Coordinates of C-alpha atoms in Angstrom, one line a residue:
M1 CA 128.3 250.5 319.9
N2 CA 128.1 251.9 316.4
C3 CA 127.6 250.4 313.0
P4 CA 130.9 249.4 311.5
K5 CA 129.8 250.5 308.0
C6 CA 128.2 254.0 308.6
K7 CA 129.2 254.6 312.2
S8 CA 125.5 255.3 313.2
S9 CA 124.3 254.4 316.7
N10 CA 120.7 253.8 315.5
H11 CA 120.3 250.0 315.5
K12 CA 118.1 247.2 316.7
K13 CA 118.6 243.5 317.8
N14 CA 118.3 241.2 314.8
G15 CA 118.6 237.6 316.1
K16 CA 121.5 235.5 317.1
V17 CA 124.1 233.8 314.9
G18 CA 126.4 231.1 316.4
G19 CA 125.3 232.2 319.9
R20 CA 126.3 235.8 319.4
Q21 CA 123.9 238.7 319.3
R22 CA 123.3 240.3 315.9
Y23 CA 122.3 243.9 315.2
K24 CA 120.8 245.7 312.2
C25 CA 121.5 249.3 311.5
H26 CA 118.4 251.4 310.8
D27 CA 120.2 253.9 308.6
C28 CA 122.1 251.6 306.2
G29 CA 120.5 248.2 306.8
Y30 CA 123.9 246.5 307.6
N31 CA 123.8 243.4 309.8
Y32 CA 126.7 243.1 312.3
T33 CA 127.8 241.5 315.5
V34 CA 129.8 243.3 318.2
E35 CA 131.7 240.4 319.8
I36 CA 134.9 239.2 318.2
K37 CA 135.1 235.5 317.6
S38 CA 137.3 233.7 320.1
T39 CA 138.8 231.7 317.2
A40 CA 139.9 234.9 315.4
S41 CA 143.7 235.1 315.1
S42 CA 145.4 238.1 316.8
T43 CA 147.3 240.7 314.8
S44 CA 150.6 239.4 316.3
V45 CA 150.0 236.0 314.8
K46 CA 149.3 237.6 311.4
R47 CA 152.4 239.7 311.7
Q48 CA 154.5 236.6 312.5
A49 CA 153.0 234.8 309.5
L50 CA 154.0 237.7 307.3
Q51 CA 157.6 237.7 308.7
L52 CA 157.9 233.9 308.1
Y53 CA 156.6 234.3 304.6
L54 CA 159.2 237.0 303.9
E55 CA 161.9 234.7 305.2
G56 CA 160.9 232.1 302.5
L57 CA 158.6 229.6 304.3
G58 CA 155.6 228.3 302.4
F59 CA 152.0 228.7 303.3
R60 CA 151.6 225.2 304.6
S61 CA 154.7 225.3 306.7
I62 CA 153.7 228.6 308.2
G63 CA 150.3 227.1 309.0
R64 CA 151.9 224.2 310.8
V65 CA 154.3 226.4 312.8
L66 CA 151.6 228.8 313.9
G67 CA 148.8 226.2 314.3
V68 CA 146.4 227.9 311.8
S69 CA 145.0 226.9 308.4
H70 CA 147.3 227.4 305.4
V71 CA 144.3 229.0 303.6
S72 CA 144.1 231.6 306.4
V73 CA 147.8 232.4 306.0
Y74 CA 147.3 232.7 302.2
K75 CA 144.5 235.2 302.7
W76 CA 146.5 237.3 305.2
I77 CA 149.4 237.5 302.8
K78 CA 147.2 238.3 299.9
K79 CA 145.4 241.1 301.8
F80 CA 148.7 242.6 302.9
G81 CA 149.9 242.5 299.2
Q82 CA 146.7 244.3 298.1
E83 CA 147.3 247.0 300.8
L84 CA 150.8 247.5 299.5
E85 CA 149.5 247.9 295.9
D86 CA 148.1 251.3 296.9
L87 CA 151.6 252.4 298.1
K88 CA 153.3 251.5 294.8
S89 CA 155.4 254.2 293.3
E90 CA 154.6 255.7 290.0
N91 CA 158.3 256.1 289.1
Q92 CA 159.6 254.0 286.2
I93 CA 162.5 251.5 286.9
D94 CA 165.5 252.2 284.7
I95 CA 168.1 249.8 286.1
V96 CA 167.5 246.2 287.3
E97 CA 170.2 244.1 288.9
L98 CA 170.0 240.3 288.3
D99 CA 171.9 237.8 290.4
E100 CA 172.5 234.3 289.1
M101 CA 170.5 233.6 286.0
H102 CA 170.5 230.1 284.4
T103 CA 169.1 229.3 281.0
Y104 CA 169.0 226.1 278.9
I105 CA 168.3 226.1 275.2
G106 CA 167.2 222.6 274.0
N107 CA 168.7 220.5 276.8
K108 CA 171.4 220.7 279.5
K109 CA 174.2 219.1 277.4

């Protein structure tokens, strides 16, 4: 097992947290555990949450459907969006198509 931060195999035991063994890296001083939490959601659940979000469901409804917290769903979507930010194109947009625009000035009548 290697340190997740610096990939060094130089470590020592450093107590237990929540019943899981904790290790400390000698090189960078990073504390980490090796075992994955049993409550952690799998990547397939996260992918399904993203697909449901792209279909138009809200965070709370996705959470109810998948049986996870709506806050977790929000964090997954936000993280995915930040990863996409790096892939954004530098090209400028010249033409935009708008479908069904409604405006009211003053009131509806």
